[in-house]
Coordinates of C-alpha atoms in Angstrom, one line a residue:
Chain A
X41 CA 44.7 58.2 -53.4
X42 CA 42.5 61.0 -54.2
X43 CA 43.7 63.6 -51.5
X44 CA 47.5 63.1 -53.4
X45 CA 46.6 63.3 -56.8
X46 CA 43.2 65.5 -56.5
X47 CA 41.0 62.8 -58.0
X48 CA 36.8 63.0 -57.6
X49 CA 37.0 65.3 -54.9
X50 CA 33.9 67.2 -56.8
X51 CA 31.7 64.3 -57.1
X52 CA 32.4 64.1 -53.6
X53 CA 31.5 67.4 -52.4
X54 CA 28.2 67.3 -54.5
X55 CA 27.2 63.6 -53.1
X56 CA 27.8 65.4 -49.5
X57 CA 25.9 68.1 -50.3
X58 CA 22.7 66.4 -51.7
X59 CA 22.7 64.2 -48.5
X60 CA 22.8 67.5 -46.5
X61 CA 20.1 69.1 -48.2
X62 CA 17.9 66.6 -48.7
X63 CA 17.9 67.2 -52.5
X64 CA 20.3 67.8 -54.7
X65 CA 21.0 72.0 -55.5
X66 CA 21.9 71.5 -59.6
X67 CA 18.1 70.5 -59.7
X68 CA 16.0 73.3 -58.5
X69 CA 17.8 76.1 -60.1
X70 CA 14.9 76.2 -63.3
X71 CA 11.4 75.0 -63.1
X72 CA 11.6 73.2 -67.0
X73 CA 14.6 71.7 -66.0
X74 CA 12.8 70.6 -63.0
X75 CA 10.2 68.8 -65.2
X76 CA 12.4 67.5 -67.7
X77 CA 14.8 65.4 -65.8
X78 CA 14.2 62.7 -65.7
X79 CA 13.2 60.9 -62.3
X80 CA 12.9 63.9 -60.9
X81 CA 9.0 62.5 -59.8
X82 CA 10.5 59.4 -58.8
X83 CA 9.9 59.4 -54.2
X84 CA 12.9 57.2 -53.2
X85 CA 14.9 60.1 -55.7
X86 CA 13.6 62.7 -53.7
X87 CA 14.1 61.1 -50.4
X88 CA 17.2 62.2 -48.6
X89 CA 18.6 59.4 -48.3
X90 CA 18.4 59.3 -51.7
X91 CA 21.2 57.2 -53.3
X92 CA 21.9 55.3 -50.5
X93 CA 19.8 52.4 -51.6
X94 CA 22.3 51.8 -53.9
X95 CA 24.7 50.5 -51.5
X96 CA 28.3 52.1 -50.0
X97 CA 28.8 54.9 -52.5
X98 CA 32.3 54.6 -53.8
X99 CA 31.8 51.4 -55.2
X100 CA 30.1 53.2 -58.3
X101 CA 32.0 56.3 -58.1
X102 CA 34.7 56.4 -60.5
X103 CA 35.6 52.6 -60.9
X104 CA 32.8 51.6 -62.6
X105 CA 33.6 53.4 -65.6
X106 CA 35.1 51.1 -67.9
X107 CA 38.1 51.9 -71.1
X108 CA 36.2 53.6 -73.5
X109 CA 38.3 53.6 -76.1
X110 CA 37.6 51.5 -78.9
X111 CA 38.4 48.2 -79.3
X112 CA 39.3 47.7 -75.8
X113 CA 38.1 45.2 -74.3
X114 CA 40.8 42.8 -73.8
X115 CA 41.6 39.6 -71.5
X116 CA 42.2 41.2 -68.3
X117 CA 39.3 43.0 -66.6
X118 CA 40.5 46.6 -67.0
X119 CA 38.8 50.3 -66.3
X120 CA 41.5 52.2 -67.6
X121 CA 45.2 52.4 -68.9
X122 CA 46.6 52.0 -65.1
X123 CA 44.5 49.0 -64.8
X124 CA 46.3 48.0 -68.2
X125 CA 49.5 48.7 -67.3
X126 CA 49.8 47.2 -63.6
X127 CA 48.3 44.1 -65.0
X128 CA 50.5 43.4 -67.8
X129 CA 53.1 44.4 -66.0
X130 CA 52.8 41.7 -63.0
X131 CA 51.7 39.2 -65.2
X132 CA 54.8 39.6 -67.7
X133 CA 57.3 39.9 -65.0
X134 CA 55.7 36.7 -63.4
X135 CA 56.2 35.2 -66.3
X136 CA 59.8 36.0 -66.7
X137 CA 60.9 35.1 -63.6
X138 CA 59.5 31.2 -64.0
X139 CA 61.0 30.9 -67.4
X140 CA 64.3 32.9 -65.8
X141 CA 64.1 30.2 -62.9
X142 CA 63.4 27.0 -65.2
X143 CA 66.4 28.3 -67.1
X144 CA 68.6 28.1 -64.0
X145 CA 67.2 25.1 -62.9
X146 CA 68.2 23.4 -66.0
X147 CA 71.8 25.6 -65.9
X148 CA 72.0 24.5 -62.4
X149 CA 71.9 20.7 -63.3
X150 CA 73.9 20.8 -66.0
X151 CA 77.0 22.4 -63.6
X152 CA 76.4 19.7 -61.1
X153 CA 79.8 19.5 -59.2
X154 CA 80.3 15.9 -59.2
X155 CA 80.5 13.7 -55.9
X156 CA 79.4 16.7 -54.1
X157 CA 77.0 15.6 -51.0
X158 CA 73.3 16.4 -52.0
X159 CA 73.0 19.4 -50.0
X160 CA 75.5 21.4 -51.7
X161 CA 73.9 20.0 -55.2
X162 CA 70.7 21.8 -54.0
X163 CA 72.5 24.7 -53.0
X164 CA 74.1 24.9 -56.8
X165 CA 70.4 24.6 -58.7
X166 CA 68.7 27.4 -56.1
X167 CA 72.1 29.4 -56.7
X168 CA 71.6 29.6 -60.2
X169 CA 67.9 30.1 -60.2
X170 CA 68.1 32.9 -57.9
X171 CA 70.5 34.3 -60.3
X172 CA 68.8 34.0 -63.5
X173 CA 64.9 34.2 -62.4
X174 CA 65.2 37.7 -61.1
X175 CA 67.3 38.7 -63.7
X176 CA 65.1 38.1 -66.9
X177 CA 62.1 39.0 -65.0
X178 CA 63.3 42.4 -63.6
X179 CA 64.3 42.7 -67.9
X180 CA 60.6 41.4 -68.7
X181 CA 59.1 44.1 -66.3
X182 CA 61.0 46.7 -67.6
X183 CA 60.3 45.7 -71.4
X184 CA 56.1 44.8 -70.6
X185 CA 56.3 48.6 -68.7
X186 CA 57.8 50.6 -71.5
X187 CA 55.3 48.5 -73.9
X188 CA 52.2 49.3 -71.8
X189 CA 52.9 53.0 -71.4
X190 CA 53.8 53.6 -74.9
X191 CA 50.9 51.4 -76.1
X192 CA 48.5 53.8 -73.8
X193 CA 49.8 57.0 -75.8
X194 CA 49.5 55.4 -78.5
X195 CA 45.9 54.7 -78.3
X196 CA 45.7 57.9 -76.6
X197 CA 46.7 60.1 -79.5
X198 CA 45.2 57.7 -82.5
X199 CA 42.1 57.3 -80.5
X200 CA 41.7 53.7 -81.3
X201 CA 43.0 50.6 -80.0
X202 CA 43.6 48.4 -82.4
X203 CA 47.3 45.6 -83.6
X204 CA 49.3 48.2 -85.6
X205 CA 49.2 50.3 -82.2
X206 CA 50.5 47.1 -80.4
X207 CA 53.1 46.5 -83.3
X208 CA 54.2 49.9 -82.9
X209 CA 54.8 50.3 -79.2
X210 CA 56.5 46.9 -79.5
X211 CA 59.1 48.3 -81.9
X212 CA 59.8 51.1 -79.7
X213 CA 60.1 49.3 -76.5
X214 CA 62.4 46.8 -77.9
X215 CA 64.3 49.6 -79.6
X216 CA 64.5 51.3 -76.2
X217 CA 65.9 48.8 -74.4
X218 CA 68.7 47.7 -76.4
X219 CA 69.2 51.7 -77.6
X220 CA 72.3 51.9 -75.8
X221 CA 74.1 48.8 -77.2
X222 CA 74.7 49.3 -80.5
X223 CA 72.5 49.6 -83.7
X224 CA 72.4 45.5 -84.2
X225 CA 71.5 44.6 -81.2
X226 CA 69.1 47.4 -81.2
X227 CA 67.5 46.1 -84.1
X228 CA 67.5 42.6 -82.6
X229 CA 65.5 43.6 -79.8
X230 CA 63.0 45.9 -82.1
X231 CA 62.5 42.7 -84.2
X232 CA 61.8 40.4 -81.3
X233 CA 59.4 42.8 -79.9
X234 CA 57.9 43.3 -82.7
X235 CA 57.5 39.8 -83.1
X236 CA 56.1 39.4 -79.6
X237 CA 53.9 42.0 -79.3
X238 CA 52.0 40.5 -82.5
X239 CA 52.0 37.0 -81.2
X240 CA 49.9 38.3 -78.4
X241 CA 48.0 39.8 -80.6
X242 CA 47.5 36.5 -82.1
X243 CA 46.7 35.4 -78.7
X244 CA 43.9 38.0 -77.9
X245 CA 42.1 37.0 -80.9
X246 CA 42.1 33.5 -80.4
X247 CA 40.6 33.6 -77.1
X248 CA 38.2 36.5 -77.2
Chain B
X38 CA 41.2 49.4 -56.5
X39 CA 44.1 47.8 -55.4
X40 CA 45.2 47.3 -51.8
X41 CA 48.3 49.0 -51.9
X42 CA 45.8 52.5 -52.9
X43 CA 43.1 51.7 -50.2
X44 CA 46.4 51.9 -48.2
X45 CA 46.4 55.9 -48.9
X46 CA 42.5 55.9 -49.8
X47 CA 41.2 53.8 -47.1
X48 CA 37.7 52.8 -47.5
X49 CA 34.8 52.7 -44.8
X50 CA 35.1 49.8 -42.2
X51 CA 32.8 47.2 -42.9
X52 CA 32.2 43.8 -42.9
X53 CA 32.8 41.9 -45.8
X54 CA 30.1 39.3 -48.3
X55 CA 31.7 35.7 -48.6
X56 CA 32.0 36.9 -52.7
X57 CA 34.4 39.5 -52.2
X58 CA 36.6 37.7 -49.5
X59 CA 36.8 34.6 -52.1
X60 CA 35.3 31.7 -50.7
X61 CA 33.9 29.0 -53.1
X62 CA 36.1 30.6 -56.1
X63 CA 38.0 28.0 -57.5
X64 CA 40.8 30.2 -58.8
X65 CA 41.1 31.3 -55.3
X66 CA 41.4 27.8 -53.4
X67 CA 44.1 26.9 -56.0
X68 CA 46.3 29.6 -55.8
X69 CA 46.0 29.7 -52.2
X70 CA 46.6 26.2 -51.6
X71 CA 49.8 26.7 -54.3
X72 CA 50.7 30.0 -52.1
X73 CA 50.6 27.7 -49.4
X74 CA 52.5 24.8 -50.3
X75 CA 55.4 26.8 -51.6
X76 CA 55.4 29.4 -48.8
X77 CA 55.7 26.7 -46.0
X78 CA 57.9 24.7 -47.8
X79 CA 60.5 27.3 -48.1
X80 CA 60.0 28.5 -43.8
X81 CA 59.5 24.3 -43.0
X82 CA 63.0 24.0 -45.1
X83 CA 65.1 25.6 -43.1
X84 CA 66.7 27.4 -46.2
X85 CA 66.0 30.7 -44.5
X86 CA 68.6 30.1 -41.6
X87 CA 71.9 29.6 -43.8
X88 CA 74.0 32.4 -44.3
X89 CA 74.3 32.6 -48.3
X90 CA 78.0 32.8 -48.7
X91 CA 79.0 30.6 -46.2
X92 CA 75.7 27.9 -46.0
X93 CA 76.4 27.6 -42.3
X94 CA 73.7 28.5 -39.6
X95 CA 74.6 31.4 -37.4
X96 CA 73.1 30.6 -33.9
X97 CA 73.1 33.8 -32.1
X98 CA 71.1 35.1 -34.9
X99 CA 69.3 32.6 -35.4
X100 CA 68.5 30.7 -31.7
X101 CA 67.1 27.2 -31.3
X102 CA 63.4 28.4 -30.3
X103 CA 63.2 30.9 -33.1
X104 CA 64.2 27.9 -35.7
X105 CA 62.0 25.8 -34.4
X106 CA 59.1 28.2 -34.5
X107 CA 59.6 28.8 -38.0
X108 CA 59.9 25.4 -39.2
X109 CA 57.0 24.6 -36.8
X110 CA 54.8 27.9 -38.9
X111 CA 56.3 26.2 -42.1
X112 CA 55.4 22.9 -41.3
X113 CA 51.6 24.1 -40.6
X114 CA 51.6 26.2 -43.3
X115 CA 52.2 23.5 -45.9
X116 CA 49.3 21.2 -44.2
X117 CA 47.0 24.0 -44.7
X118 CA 48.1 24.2 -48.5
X119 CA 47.1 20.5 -48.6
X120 CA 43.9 20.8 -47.3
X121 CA 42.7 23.6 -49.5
X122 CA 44.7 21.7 -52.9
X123 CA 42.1 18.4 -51.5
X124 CA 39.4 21.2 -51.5
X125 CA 40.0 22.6 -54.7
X126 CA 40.4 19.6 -56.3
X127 CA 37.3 18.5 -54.7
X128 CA 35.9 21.4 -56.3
X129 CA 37.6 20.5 -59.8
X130 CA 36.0 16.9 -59.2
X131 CA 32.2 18.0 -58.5
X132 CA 32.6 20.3 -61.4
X133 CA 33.4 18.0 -63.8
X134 CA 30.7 15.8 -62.9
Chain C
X142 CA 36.0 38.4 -69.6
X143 CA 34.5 41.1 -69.2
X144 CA 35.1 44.0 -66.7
X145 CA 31.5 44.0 -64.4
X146 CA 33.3 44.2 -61.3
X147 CA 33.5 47.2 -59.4
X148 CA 36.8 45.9 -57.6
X149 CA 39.1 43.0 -58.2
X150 CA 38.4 39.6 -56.9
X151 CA 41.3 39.0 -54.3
X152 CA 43.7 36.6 -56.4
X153 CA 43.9 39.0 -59.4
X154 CA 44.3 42.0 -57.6
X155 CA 47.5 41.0 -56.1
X156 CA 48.9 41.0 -59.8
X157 CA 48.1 44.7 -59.9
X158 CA 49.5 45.5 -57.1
X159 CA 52.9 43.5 -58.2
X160 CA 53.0 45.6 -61.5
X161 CA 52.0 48.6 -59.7
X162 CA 54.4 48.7 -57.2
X163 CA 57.3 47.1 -59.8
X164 CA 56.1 50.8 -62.4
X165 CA 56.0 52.7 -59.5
X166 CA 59.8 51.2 -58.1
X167 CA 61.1 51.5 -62.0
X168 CA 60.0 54.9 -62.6
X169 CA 61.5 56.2 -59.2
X170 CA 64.6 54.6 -59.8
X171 CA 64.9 56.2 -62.8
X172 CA 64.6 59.3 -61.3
X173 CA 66.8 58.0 -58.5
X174 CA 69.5 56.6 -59.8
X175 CA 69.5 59.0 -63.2
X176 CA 70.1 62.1 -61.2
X177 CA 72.7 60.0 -58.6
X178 CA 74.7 58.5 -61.7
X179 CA 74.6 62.2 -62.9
X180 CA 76.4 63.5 -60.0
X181 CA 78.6 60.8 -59.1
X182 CA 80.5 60.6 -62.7
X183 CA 82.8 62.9 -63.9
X184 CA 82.3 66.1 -66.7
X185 CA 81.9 64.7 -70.2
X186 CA 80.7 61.4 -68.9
X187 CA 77.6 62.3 -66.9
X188 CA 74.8 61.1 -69.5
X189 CA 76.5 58.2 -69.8
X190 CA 77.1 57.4 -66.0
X191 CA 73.2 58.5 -65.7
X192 CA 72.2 56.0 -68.1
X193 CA 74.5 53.2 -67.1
X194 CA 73.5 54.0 -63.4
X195 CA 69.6 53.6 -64.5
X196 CA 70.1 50.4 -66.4
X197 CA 72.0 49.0 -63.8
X198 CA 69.8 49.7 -60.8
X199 CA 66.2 50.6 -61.5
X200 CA 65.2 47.4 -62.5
X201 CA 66.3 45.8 -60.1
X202 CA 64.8 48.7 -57.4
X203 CA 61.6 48.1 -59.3
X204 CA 61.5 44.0 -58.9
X205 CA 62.4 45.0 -55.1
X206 CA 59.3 47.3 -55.3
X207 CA 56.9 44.3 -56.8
X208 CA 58.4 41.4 -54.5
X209 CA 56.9 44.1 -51.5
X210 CA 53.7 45.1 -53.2
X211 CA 53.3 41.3 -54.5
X212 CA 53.8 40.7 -50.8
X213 CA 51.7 43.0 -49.0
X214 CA 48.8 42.4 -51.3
X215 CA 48.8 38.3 -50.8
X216 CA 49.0 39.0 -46.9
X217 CA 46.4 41.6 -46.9
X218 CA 44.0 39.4 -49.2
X219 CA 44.5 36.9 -46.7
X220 CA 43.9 39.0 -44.0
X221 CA 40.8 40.3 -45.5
X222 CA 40.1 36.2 -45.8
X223 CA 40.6 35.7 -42.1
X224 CA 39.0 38.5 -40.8
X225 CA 36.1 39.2 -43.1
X226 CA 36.1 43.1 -42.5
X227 CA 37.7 45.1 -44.5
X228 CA 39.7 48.3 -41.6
X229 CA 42.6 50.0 -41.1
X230 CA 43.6 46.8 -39.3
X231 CA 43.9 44.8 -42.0
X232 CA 46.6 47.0 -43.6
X233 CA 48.8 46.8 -40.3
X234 CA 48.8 43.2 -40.0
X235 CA 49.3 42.8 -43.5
X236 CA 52.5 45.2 -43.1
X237 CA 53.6 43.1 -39.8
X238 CA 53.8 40.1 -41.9
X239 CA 55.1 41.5 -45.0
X240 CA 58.0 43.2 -43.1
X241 CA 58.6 40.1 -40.7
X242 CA 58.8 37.9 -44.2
X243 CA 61.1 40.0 -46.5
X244 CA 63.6 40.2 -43.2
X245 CA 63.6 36.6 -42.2
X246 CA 66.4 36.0 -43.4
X247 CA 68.7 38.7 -41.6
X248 CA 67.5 36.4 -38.0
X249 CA 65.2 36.9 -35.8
X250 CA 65.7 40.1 -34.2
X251 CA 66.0 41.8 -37.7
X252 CA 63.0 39.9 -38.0
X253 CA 61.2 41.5 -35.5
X254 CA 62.2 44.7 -35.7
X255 CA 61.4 45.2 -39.1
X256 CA 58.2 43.5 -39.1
X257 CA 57.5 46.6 -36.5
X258 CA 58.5 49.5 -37.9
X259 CA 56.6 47.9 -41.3
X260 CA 53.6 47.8 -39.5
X261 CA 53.7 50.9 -37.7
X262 CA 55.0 53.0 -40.9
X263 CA 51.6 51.4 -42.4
X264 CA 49.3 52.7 -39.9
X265 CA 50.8 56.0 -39.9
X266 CA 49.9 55.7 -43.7
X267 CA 46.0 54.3 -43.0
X268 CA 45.9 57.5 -40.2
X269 CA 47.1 60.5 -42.9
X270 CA 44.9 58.5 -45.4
X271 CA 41.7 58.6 -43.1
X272 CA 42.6 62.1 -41.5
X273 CA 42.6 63.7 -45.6
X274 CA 39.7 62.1 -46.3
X275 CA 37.8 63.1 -43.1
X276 CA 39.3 66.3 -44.3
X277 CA 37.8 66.8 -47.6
X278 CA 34.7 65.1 -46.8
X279 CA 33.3 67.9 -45.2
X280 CA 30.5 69.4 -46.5
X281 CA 31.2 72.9 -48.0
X282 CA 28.5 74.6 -46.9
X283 CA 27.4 74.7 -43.3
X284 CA 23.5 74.7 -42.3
X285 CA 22.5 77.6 -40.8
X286 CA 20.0 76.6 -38.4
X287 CA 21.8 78.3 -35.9
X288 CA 21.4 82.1 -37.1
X289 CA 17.8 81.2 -37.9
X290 CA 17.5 80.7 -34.3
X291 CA 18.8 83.9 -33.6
X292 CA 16.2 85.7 -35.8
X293 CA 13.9 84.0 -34.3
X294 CA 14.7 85.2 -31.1
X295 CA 14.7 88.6 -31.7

């Protein structure tokens, strides 16, 4: 989405421009500097085609540049906070809406209206599943989304990407969500984050 | 780059490598053949006809030749999904081995 | 795992396109539903009808969002599947079907109809996409064979 948000247009421009010239223009403007970059004596470089040996061009544009913040690597292939962001979100609202949905399944069951033909049975357990499911994942979502973007700042701002960052986005996230009911339940929901966003923790380190 | 992006981005036409569509993977058969089973289960059902509050099945909106179509779609929907579960868990077997 | 690939294998990109689109649906109803709430509650109780009006609504705009960008992603992998080619094409058919399968419950003329329009709003997207792009893909500076010609000549 380049042409909304204004992304490599430049690297663009200058790819475009080498192909027209048959070289590219930063090159040639000093003889040393000529010399001294490297490749510069290599043929298929100076070629003008050059560069597209390497296959269609915007598969190593920008996309191949991977997090670089410390400490980053984590379970999920992922280039940058975005990446980090739609991922855990998806994944954590996925998650929500099959625990959501086993909950209703088993509320559903329990509220069986008895001698009731089987039909209307199965209409009771989908009722309540489509009523809980898409409830606590639309809550996950939400939670997993203020998480992620306050986790990116975080690691943003400190530089590093490391648990206490995790820890502390959790507490904000869960303080967040609940801010509006009261100071207990908002303290609740800070704990449980907390509590969640260092169990995943956990979980990172175990599998990496 | 996700494929809602290359909506707005769209990049050069051309054909694409048995890697990138997927074949052979065996995260991809399973979730497919999952996809599969639960999407044609719910058209094949006939869930999709009822009216939610009143569970009845409204004809004019729903005709005869449009119900069965769907429930036909479901029906051959859901035998795909069993033949690419067999496959994967063909695959799952042979890597085992 | 680490992060070699260029792009996304197809299975796992559909989960970034769910979370994208359910971000992208949350953070516009925010702004939706903040500034509605504002207007439509009375003086003195306008934050409070904002906020109520967000936590009410823009999670459940965003899990709208995510159902459609789950949606469109699965039916355009498996486009892409069918197909092998990677077009503007595959994005319209994908649309068809994701429109045609989020209305099929309305019957089958909503069906239809909106299974239409999604498609055709979806091109329209993939032709303003292509058309920008064509646009900025220019080169900026244009050879200038022509006025060498003209020296040439005189």
């Amino acid at each position: 989405m380049s042409w909304l948000f204004g992304g490599n247009k430049q690297t663009t421009k200058e790819e475009d421009l080498k192909q027209t010239l048959g070289f590219d223009p930063a090159q040639v403007s000093d003889v040393s500097s000529i010399i001294n970059s490297p490749g510069v004596f290599d043929a298929s470089r100076l070629h003008p085609l050059a560069g597209l040996d390497k296959g269609v061009e915007y598969l190593d544009l920008k996309d191949e540049q991977l997090n670089d913040i410390e400490g980053s690597k984590g379970l999920i292939p992922s280039r940058s906070w975005t990446d980090d962001l739609c991922y855990g979100t998806g994944a954590v609202y996925l998650l929500g809406l099959g625990l959501g949905g086993a909950y209703g399944f088993q509320e559903g069951v329990k509220n069986l209206p008895k001698n009731a033909p089987p039909r209307l049975q199965l209409n009771t357990i989908l009722n309540h599943m489509t009523k809980r499911g898409p409830f606590l994942g639309n809550s996950a979502g939400v939670l997993a989304l203020t998480y992620n973007m306050i986790d990116s700042s975080l690691d943003y701002f400190r530089g590093v990407h490391d648990d206490f960052n995790s820890l502390g986005a959790g507490a904000i996230a869960g303080a967040l969500f609940r801010s509006s009911a009261g100071l207990r339940p908002m303290a609740y929901s800070t704990a449980l984050m907390t509590g969640a966003a260092g169990a995943w923790c956990g979980v990172k380190h175990l599998l990496k | 780059m996700s494929n809602i992006l290359s909506v707005f981005n769209p990049p050069p036409a051309r054909p694409l490598s048995d890697e990138e569509v997927g074949t052979g993977c065996f995260p991809c058969t399973a979730m497919q053949a999952l996809t599969a089973l639960a999407g044609g289960a719910y058209l094949a059902s006939g869930y999709v006809f009822k009216d939610l509050d009143t569970g009845k099945i409204d004809l004019k909106k729903n005709p005869m030749w449009w119900q069965r179509s769907v429930r036909g779609m479901g029906t051959v929907v859901v035998g795909f999904g069993v033949f690419r579960g067999a496959e994967a868990i063909q695959m799952l077997a042979e890597g085992l081995e | 795992m680490s992060a070699d690939h260029a792009r996304d294998p197809c299975p796992i990109v559909i989960l970034n396109d769910f979370g994208g689109a359910f971000a992208m649906g949350v953070i516009g109803g925010c702004v939706w539903h903040g500034i509605k709430g504002f207007r439509n509650s009375p003086y003195g109780e306008r934050r409070y009808g904002a906020i109520s009006a967000i936590k009410a609504r823009a999670p459940v705009l965003g899990g709208n969002f995510g159902v459609w960008g789950g949606l469109f992603s699965t039916f355009d992998c498996s486009v892409k599947a069918v197909r092998k080619r990677e077009d503007a094409w595959n994005a319209v058919i994908a649309g068809f079907f994701t429109g045609g399968a989020l209305a099929i419950r309305g019957g089958w003329r909503h069906t239809r109809n909106s299974a239409i329009t999604c498609a055709c709003l979806l091109g329209v997207f993939e032709g303003v996409g292509m058309m920008f792009l064509r646009a900025f893909a220019q080169p900026p500076v244009q050879p200038i064979y022509a006025e060498e010609g003209a020296q040439l000549a005189a």
